[in-house]
Coordinates of C-alpha atoms in Angstrom, one line a residue:
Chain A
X1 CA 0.0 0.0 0.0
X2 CA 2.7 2.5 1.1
X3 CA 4.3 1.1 -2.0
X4 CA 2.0 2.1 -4.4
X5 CA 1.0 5.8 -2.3
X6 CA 4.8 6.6 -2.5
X7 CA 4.9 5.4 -6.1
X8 CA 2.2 8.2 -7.2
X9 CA 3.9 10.5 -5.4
X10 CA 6.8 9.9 -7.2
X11 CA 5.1 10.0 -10.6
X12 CA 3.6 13.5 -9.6
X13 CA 6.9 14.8 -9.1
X14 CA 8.5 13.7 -11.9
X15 CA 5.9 15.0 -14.3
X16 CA 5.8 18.2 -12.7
X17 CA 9.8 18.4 -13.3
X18 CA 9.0 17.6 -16.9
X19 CA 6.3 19.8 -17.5
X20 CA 8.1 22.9 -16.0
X21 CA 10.5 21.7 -18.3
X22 CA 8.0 22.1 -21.2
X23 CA 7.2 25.7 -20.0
X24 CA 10.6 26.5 -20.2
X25 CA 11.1 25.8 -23.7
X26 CA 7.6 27.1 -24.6
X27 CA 6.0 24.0 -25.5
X28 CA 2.0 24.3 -26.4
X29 CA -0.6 22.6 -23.5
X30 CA -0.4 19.4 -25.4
X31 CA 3.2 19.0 -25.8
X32 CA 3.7 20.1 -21.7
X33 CA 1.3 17.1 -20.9
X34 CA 3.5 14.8 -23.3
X35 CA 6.9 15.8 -22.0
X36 CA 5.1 15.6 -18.3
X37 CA 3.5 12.4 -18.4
X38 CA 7.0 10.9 -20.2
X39 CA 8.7 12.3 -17.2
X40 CA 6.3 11.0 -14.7
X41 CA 5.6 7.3 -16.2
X42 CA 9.2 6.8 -17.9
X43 CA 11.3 5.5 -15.4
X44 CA 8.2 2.3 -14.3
X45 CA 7.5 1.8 -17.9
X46 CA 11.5 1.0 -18.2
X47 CA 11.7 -0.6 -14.8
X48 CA 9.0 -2.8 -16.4
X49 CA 10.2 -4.0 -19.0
X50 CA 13.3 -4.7 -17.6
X51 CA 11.5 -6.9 -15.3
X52 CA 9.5 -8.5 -18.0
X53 CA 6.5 -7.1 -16.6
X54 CA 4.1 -7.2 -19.5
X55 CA 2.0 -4.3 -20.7
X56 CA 3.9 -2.1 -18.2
X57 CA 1.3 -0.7 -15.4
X58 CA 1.9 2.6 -16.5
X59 CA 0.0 1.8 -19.6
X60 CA -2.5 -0.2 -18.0
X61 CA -3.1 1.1 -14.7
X62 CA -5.5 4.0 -14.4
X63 CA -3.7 6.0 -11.6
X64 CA -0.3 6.6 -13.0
X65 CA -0.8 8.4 -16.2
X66 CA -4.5 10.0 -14.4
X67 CA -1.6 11.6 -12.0
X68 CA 0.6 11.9 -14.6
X69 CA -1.5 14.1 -17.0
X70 CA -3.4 16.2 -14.0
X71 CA 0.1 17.3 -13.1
X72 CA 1.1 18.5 -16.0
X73 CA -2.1 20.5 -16.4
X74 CA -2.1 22.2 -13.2
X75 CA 1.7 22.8 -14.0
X76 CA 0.6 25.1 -16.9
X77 CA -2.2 26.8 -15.5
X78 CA 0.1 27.6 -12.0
X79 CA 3.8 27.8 -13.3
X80 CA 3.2 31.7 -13.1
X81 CA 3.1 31.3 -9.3
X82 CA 6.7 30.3 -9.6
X83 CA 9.4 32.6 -9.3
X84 CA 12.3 30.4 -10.4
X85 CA 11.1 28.1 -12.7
X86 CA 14.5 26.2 -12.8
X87 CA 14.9 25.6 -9.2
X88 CA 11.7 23.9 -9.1
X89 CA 12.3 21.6 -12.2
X90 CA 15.5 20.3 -10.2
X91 CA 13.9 19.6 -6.5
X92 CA 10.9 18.3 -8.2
X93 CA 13.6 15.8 -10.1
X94 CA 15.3 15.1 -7.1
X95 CA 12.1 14.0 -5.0
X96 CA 11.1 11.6 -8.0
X97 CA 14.4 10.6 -8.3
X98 CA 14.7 9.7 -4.5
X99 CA 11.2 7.2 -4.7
X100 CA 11.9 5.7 -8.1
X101 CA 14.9 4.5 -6.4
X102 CA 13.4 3.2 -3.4
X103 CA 10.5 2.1 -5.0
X104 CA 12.1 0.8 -8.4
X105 CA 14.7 -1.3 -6.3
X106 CA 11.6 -3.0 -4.0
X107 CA 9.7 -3.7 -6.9
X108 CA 12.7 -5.4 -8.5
X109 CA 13.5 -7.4 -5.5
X110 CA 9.9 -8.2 -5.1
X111 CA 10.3 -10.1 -9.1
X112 CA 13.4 -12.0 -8.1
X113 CA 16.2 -9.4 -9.6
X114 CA 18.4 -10.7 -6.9
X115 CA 20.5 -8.0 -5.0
X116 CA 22.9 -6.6 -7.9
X117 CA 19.8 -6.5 -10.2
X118 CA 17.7 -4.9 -7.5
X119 CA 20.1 -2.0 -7.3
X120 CA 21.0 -1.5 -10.9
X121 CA 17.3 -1.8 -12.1
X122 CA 16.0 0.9 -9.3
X123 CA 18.8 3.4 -10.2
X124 CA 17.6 2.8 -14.1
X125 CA 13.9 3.6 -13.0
X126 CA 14.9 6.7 -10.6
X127 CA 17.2 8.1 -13.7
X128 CA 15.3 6.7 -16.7
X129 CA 12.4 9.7 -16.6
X130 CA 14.4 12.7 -16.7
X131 CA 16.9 11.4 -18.9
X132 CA 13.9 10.5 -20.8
X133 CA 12.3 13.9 -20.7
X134 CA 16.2 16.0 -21.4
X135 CA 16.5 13.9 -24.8
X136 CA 13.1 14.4 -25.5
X137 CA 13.4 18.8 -25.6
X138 CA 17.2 17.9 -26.9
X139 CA 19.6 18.9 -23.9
X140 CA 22.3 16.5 -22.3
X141 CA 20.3 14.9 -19.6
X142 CA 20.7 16.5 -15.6
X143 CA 22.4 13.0 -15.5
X144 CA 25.3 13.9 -17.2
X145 CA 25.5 18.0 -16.7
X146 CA 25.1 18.1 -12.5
X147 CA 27.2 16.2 -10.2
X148 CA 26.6 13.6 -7.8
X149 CA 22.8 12.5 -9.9
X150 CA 23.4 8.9 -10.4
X151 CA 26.0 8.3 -7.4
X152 CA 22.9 9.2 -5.1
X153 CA 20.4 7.0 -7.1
X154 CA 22.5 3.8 -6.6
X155 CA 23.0 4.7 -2.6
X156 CA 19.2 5.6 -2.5
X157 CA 18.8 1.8 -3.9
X158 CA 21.5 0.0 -2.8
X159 CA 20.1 1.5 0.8
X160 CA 16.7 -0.8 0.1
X161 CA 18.5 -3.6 -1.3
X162 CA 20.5 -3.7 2.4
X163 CA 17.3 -3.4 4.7
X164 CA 15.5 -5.8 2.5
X165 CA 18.6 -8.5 3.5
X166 CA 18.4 -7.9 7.0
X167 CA 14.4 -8.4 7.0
X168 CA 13.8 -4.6 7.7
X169 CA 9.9 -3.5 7.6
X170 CA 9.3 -3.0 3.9
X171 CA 8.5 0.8 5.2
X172 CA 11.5 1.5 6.7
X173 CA 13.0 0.1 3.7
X174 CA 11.7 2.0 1.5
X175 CA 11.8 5.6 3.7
X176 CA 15.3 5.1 4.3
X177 CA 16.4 4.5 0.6
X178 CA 14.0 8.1 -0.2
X179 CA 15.6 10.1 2.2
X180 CA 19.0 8.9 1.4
X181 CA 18.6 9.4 -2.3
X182 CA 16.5 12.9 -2.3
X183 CA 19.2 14.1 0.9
X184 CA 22.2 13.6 -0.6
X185 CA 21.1 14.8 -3.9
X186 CA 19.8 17.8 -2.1
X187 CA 23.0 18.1 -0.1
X188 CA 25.1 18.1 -3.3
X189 CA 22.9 20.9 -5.2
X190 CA 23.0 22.7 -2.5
X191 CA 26.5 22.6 -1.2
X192 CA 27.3 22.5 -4.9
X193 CA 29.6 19.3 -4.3
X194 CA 31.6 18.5 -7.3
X195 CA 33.4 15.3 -8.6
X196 CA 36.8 15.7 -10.5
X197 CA 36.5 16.5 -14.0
X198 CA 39.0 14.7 -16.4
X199 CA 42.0 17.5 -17.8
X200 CA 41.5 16.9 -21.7
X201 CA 44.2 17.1 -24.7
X202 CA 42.9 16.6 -27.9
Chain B
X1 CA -5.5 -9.9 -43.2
X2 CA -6.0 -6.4 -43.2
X3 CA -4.4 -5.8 -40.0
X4 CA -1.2 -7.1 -41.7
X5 CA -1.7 -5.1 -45.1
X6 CA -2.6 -1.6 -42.9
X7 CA 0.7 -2.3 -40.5
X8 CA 3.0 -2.6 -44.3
X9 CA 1.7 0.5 -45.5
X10 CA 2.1 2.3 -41.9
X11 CA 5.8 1.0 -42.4
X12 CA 6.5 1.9 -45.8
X13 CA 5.1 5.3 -45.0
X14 CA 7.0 6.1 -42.1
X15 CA 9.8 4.4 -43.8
X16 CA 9.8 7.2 -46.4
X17 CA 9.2 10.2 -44.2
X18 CA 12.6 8.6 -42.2
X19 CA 14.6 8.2 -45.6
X20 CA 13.7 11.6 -46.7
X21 CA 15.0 13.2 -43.2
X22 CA 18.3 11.4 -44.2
X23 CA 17.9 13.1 -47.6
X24 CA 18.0 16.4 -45.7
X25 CA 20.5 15.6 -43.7
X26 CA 22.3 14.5 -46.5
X27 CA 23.1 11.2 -45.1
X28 CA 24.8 8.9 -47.0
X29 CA 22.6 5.8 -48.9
X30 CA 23.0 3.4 -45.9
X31 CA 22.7 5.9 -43.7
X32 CA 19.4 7.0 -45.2
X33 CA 18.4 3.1 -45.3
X34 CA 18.9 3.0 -41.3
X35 CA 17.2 5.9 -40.6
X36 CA 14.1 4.8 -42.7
X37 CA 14.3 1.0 -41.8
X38 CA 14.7 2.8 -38.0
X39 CA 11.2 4.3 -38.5
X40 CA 9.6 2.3 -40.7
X41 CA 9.8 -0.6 -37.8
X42 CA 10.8 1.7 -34.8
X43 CA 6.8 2.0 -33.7
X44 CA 6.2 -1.9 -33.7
X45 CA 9.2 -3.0 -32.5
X46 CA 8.2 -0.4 -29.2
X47 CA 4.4 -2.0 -28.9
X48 CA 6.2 -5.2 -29.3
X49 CA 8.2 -4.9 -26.4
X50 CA 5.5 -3.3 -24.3
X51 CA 3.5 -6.2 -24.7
X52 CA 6.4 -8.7 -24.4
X53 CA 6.4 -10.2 -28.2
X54 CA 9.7 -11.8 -28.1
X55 CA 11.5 -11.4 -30.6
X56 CA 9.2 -8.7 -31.9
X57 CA 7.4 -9.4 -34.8
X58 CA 10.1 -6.8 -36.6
X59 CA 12.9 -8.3 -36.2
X60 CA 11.9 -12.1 -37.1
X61 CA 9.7 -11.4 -40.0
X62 CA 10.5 -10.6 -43.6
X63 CA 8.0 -8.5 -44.9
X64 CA 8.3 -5.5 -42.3
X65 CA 11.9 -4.9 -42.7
X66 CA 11.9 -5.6 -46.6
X67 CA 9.3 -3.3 -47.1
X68 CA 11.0 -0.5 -44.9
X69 CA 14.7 -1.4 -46.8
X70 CA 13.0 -1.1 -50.3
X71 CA 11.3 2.2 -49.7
X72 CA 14.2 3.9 -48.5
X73 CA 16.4 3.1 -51.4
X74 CA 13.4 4.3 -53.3
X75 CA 13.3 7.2 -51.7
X76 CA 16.9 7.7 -52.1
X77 CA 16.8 7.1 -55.7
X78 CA 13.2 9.2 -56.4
X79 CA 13.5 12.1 -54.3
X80 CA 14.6 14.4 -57.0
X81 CA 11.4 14.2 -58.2
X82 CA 9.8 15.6 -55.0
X83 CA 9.7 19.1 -55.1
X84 CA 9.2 20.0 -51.4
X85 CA 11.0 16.9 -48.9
X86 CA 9.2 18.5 -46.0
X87 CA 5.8 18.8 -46.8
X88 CA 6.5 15.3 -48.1
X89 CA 7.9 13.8 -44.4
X90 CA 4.8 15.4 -42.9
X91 CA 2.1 13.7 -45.4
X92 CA 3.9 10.4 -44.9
X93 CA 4.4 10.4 -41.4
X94 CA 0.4 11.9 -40.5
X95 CA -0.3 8.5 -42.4
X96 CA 2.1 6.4 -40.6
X97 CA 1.0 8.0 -37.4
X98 CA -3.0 7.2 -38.3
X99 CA -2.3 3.9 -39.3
X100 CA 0.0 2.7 -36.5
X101 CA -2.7 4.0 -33.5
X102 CA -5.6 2.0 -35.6
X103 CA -2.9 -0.8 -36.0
X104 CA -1.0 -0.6 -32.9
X105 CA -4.4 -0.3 -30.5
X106 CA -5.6 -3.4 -32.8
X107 CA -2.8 -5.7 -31.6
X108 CA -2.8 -4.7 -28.2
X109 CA -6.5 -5.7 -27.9
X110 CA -5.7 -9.0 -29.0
X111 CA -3.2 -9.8 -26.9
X112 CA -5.1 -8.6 -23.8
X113 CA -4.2 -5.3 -22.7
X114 CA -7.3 -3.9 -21.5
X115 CA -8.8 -0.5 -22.9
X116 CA -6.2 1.9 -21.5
X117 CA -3.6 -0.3 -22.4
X118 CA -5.2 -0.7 -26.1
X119 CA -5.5 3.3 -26.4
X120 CA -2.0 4.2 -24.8
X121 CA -0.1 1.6 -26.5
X122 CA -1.2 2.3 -30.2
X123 CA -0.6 5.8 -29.3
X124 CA 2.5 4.7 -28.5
X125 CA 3.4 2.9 -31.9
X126 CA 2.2 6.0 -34.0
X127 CA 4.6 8.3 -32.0
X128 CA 7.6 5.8 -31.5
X129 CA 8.8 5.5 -35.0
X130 CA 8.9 9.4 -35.4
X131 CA 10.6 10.3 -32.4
X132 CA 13.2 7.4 -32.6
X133 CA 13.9 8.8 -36.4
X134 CA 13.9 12.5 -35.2
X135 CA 16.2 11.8 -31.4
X136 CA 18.5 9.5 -34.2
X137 CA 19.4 12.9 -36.5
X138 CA 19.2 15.3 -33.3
X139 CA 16.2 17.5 -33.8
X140 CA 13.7 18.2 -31.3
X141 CA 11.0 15.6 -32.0
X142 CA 8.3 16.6 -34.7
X143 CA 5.6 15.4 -31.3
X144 CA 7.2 18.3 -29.0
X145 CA 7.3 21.1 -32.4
X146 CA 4.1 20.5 -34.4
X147 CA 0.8 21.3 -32.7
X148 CA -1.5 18.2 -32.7
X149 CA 0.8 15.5 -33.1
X150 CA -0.2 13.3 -30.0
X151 CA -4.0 14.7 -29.8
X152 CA -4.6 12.5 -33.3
X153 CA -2.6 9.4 -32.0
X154 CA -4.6 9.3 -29.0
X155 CA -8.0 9.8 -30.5
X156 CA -7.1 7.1 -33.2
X157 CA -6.1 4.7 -31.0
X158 CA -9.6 5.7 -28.4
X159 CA -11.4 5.2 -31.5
X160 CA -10.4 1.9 -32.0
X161 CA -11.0 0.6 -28.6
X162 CA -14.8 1.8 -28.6
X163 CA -15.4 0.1 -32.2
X164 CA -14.4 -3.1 -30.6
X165 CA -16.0 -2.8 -27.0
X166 CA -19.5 -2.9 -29.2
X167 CA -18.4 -5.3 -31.8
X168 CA -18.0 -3.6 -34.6
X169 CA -16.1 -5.5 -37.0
X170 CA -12.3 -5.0 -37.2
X171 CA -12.0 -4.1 -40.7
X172 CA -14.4 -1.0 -39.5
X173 CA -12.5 -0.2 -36.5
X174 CA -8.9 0.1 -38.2
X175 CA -10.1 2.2 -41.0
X176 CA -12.3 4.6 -38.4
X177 CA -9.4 4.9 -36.1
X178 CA -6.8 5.2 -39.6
X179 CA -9.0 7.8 -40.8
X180 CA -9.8 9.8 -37.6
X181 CA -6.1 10.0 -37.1
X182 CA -4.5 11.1 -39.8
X183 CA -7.4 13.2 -40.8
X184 CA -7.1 15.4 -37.8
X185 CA -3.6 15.4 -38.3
X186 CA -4.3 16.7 -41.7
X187 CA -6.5 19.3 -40.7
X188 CA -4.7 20.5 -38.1
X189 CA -1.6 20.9 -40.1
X190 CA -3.7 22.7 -43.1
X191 CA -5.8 24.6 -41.1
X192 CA -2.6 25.5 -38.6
X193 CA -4.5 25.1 -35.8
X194 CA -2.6 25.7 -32.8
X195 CA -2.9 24.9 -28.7
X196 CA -2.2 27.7 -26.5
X197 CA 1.4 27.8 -25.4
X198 CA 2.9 28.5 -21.2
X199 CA 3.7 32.2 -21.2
X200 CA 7.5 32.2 -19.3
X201 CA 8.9 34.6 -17.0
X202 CA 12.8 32.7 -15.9
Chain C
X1 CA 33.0 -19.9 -22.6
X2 CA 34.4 -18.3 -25.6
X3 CA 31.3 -16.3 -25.9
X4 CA 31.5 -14.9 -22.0
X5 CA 34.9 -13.8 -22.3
X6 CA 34.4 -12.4 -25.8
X7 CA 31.3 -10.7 -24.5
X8 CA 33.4 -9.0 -21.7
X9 CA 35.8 -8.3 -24.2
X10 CA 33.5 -6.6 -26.1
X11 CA 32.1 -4.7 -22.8
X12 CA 35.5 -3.8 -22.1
X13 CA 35.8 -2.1 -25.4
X14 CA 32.8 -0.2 -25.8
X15 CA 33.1 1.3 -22.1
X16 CA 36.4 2.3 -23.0
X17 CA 35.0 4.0 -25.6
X18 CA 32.0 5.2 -24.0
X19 CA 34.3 6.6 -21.0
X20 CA 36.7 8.7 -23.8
X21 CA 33.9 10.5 -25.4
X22 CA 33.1 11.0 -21.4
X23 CA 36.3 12.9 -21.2
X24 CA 36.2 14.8 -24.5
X25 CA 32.9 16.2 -23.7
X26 CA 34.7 17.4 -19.8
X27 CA 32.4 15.4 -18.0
X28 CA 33.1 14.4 -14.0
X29 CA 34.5 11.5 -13.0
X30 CA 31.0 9.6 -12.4
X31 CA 30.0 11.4 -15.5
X32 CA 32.0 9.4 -17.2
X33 CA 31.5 6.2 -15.4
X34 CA 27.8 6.4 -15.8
X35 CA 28.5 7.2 -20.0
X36 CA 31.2 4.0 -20.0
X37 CA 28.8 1.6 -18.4
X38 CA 26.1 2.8 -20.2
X39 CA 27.7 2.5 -23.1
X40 CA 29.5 -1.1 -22.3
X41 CA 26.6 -2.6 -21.5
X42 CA 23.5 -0.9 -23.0
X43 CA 24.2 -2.9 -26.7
X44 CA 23.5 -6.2 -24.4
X45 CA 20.8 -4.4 -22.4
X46 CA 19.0 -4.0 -26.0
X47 CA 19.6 -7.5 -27.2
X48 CA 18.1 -9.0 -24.2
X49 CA 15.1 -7.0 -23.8
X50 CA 14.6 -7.9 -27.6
X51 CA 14.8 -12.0 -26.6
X52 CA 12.8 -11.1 -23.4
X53 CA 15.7 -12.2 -21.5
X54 CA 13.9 -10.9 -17.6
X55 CA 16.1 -9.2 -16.0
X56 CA 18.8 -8.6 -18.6
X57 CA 21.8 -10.7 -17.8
X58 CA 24.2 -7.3 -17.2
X59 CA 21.4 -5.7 -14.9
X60 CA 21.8 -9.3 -12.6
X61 CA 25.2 -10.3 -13.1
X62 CA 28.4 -9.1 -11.8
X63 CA 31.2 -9.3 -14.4
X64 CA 29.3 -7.6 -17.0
X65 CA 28.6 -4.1 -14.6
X66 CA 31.9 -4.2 -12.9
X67 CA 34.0 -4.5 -15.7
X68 CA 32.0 -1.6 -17.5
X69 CA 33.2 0.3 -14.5
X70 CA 36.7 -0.6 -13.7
X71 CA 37.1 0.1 -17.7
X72 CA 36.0 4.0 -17.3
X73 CA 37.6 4.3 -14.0
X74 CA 40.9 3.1 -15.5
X75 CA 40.4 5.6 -18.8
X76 CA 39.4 8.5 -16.1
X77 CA 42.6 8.0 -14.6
X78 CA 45.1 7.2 -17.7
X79 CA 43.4 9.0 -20.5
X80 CA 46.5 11.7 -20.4
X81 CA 48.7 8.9 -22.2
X82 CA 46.5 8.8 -25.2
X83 CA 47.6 11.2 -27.5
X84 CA 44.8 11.5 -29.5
X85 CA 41.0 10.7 -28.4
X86 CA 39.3 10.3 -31.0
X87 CA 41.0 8.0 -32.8
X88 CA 41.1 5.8 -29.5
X89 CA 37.5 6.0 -29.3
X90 CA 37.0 5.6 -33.4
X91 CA 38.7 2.1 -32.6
X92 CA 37.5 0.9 -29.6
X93 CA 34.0 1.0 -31.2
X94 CA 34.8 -0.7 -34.3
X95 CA 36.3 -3.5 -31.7
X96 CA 33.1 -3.9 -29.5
X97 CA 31.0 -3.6 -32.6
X98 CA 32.2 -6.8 -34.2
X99 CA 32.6 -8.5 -31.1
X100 CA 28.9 -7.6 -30.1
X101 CA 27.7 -8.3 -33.8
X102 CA 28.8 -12.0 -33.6
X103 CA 28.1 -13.0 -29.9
X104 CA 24.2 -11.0 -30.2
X105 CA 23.7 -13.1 -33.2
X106 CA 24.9 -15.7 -31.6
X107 CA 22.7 -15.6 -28.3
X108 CA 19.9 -14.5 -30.4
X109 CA 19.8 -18.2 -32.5
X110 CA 20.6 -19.6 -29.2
X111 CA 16.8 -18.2 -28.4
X112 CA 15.0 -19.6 -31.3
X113 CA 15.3 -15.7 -32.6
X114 CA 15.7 -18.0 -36.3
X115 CA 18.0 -16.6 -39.3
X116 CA 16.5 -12.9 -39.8
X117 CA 16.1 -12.3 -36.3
X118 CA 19.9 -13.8 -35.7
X119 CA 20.9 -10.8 -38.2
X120 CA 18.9 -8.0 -36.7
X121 CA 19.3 -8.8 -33.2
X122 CA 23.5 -9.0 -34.0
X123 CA 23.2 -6.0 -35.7
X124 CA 21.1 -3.6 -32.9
X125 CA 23.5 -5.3 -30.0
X126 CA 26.1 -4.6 -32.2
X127 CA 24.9 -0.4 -32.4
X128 CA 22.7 0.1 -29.6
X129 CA 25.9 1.2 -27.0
X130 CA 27.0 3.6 -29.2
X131 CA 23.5 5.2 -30.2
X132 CA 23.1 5.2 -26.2
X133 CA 26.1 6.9 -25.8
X134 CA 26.0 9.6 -28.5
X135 CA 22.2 10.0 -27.8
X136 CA 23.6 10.7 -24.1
X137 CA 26.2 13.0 -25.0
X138 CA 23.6 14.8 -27.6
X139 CA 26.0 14.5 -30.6
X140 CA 24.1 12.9 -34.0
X141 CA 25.3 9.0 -33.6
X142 CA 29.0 7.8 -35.0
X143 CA 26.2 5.4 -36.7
X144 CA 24.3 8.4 -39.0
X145 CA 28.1 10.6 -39.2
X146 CA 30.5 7.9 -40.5
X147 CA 29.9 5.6 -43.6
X148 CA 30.1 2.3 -43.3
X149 CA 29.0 1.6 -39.5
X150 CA 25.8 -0.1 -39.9
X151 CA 26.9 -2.8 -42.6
X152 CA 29.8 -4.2 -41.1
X153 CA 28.0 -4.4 -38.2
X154 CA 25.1 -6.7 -40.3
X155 CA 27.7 -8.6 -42.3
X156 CA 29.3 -9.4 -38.8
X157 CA 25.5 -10.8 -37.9
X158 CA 25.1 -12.4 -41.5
X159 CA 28.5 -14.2 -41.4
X160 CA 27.8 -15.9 -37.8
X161 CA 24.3 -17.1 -39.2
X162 CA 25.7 -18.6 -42.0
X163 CA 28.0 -20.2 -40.4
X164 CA 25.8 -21.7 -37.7
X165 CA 23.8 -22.7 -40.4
X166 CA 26.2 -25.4 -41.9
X167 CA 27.0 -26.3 -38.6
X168 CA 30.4 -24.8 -37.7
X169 CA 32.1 -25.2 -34.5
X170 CA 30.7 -21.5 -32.4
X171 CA 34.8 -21.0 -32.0
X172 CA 34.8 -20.2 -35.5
X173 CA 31.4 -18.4 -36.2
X174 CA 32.1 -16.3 -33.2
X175 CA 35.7 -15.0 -34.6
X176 CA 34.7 -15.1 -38.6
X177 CA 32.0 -12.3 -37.5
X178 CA 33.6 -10.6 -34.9
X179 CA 37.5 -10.3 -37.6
X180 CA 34.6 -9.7 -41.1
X181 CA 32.5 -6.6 -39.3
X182 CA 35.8 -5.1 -37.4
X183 CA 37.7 -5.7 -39.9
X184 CA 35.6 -4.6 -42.9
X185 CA 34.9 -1.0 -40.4
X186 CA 38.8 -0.4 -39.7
X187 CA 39.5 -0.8 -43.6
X188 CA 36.8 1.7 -44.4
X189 CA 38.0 4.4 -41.8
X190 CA 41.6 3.5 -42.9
X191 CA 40.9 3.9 -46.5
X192 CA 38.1 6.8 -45.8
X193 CA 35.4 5.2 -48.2
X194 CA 32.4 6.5 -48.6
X195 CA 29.1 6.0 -49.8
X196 CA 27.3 8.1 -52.1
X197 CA 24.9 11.3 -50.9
X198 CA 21.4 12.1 -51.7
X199 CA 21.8 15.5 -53.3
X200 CA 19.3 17.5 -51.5
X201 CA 17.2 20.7 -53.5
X202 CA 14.8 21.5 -50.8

């Protein structure tokens, strides 16, 4: 149950990170509800099919792409209420990011992924919609551009994958692997952590 | 039977609105065949996996990836004689686009995808092939630049579903759903119709 | 057992690659892991969600993921002694292109994928890392750019199907393809031949 609340939760913020996303680059109402419900369903309908689980819920589960588009509308009638549109495209992202990792990694456990699997397939759902959404309007995906975006993903995960193995509540499980993901990504942006960069000669 | 003709002609016509991009792009002739083979099978090779047709019917059947080889060396060899490539990608891929949601919303039915399934996946099939053939040559997909791109796919596809839910006969429902698409496409495109668009302030 | 180590050998190759155009394009440190790994592995990825191969063998198993990593840590830190990227990443590319052309067409026969589907599903494992990776990056794919990428990459496929069709020893099919689609892709950057353009009046 907690499962699927924090699951919708999750959609919701990632489609509002794709519609704002939309606004930014002008998109019409229709196109904003694309790029939004991408964003918000993306990273399940990959986690799904890398599972095997066939049609994906996204596509045949009412709540997910009802949450999906209703974001994305209310995104373009209220993105005038936002000051710094940018900013809110980002901890929107991160928040998704945070329970598709949790959530992505429990699901994938839950089929049998075994622990390696359970980590790599929930970091693929918690970065698959935005990078999703950036090739979509044609920008190098957050992924690549910001620091410390998939490093948190995998912790946020892995974090699951551990309390799962030591029989942790499924709850716990899955607010610990959240808050680790979403913190430390929040951490990051906000101390403006960076990773070495390579020195190039070419 | 007609299913199978309708889904050839969806892939030779999305097959030679992906040549021509290459044409534009002045790809070289195998370059232009990938792009248009890319397209021409890129939309059911996506409903394919979403539904969990291993290997998808693409990739182990000859007529699909004949058809979508042939008509890009056509294209390559005939599009001297087109006097405007772009008007020409657009015709060919509103009818790719109708055909694949009647198509595409067909085949999910059958294998069991329930309504929302049926309507979201044939969407998914019209739009697939386009934006794998416009994310392959790096322009900002014609869904997220064109007005009434998805609008169509959707209402094909919707169309579909309620012919079969009161037992129309198939033949009906692909050429309703076909025609509904594509003609709105058309209309929308001639008459320049256009949603309203997010007003920014960043 | 051949086909595991040529598989990591393969992996190997394409992350190294993946990992270079990582550093070219200034990325940090776990930039570039995440582009190498994506890149190493995402060609396999491809050809298993093609088979329906639940979870895909490098999302569950070790060697495949770590290998992709310790590859782009090791290019991270000893790039400097390259002299000239792009060449390095030109021909580690053509490498894990054969190699992935004759072991996907390989696997896929080993799943009933039968002769076309052998072809195809070489050929995509064969491209798929480097589309990810240049779709990642935003840059129009090395596939679409340079001539001759695509067909080596099929005659690779071809040459393993044919010889698993009169019943070669898989030692031999497996290097045949891999030495025909390298091969056939160094001699055409080495002896910069091209394919003919469309001309374009538009």
């Amino acid at each position: 149950m907690l499962l699927q609340i924090l699951n919708i939760v999750g959609i919701v913020a990632f489609a509002a990170s794709g519609a704002l996303v939309g606004v930014r680059k002008q998109l019409d109402v229709f196109g904003i509800c694309v790029v939004g419900a991408t964003t918000g369903i993306g990273g399940g309908i990959l986690r799904d099919l890398l599972l095997g689980v066939h049609p994906p819920d996204s596509l045949s589960k009412w709540p997910n792409i009802t949450a999906s588009v209703a974001t994305s509308l209310v995104v373009f009638f209220a993105h005038p209420v936002l000051d710094r549109i940018w900013s809110a495209v980002v901890l929107f992202d991160a928040l998704g990011m945070g329970l598709f990792a949790a959530g992505g990694a429990t699901v994938a456990l839950q089929h049998g992924s075994g622990a390696l699997g359970g980590v790599l397939i929930g970091a693929t759902a918690a970065i698959g919609g935005g990078v999703i959404r950036d090739m979509l309007v044609n920008e190098v995906p957050l992924l690549l551009q910001r620091d410390l975006y998939a490093l948190p993903a995998l912790l946020g995960a892995l974090l699951v994958v551990v309390c799962e193995s030591i029989d942790l509540p499924q709850g716990i499980s899955l607010i610990a692997g959240t808050a680790a993901a979403t913190g430390l990504r929040c951490l990051a942006l906000w101390q403006r952590w960076q990773l070495p960069r390579a020195r190039v000669k070419d």
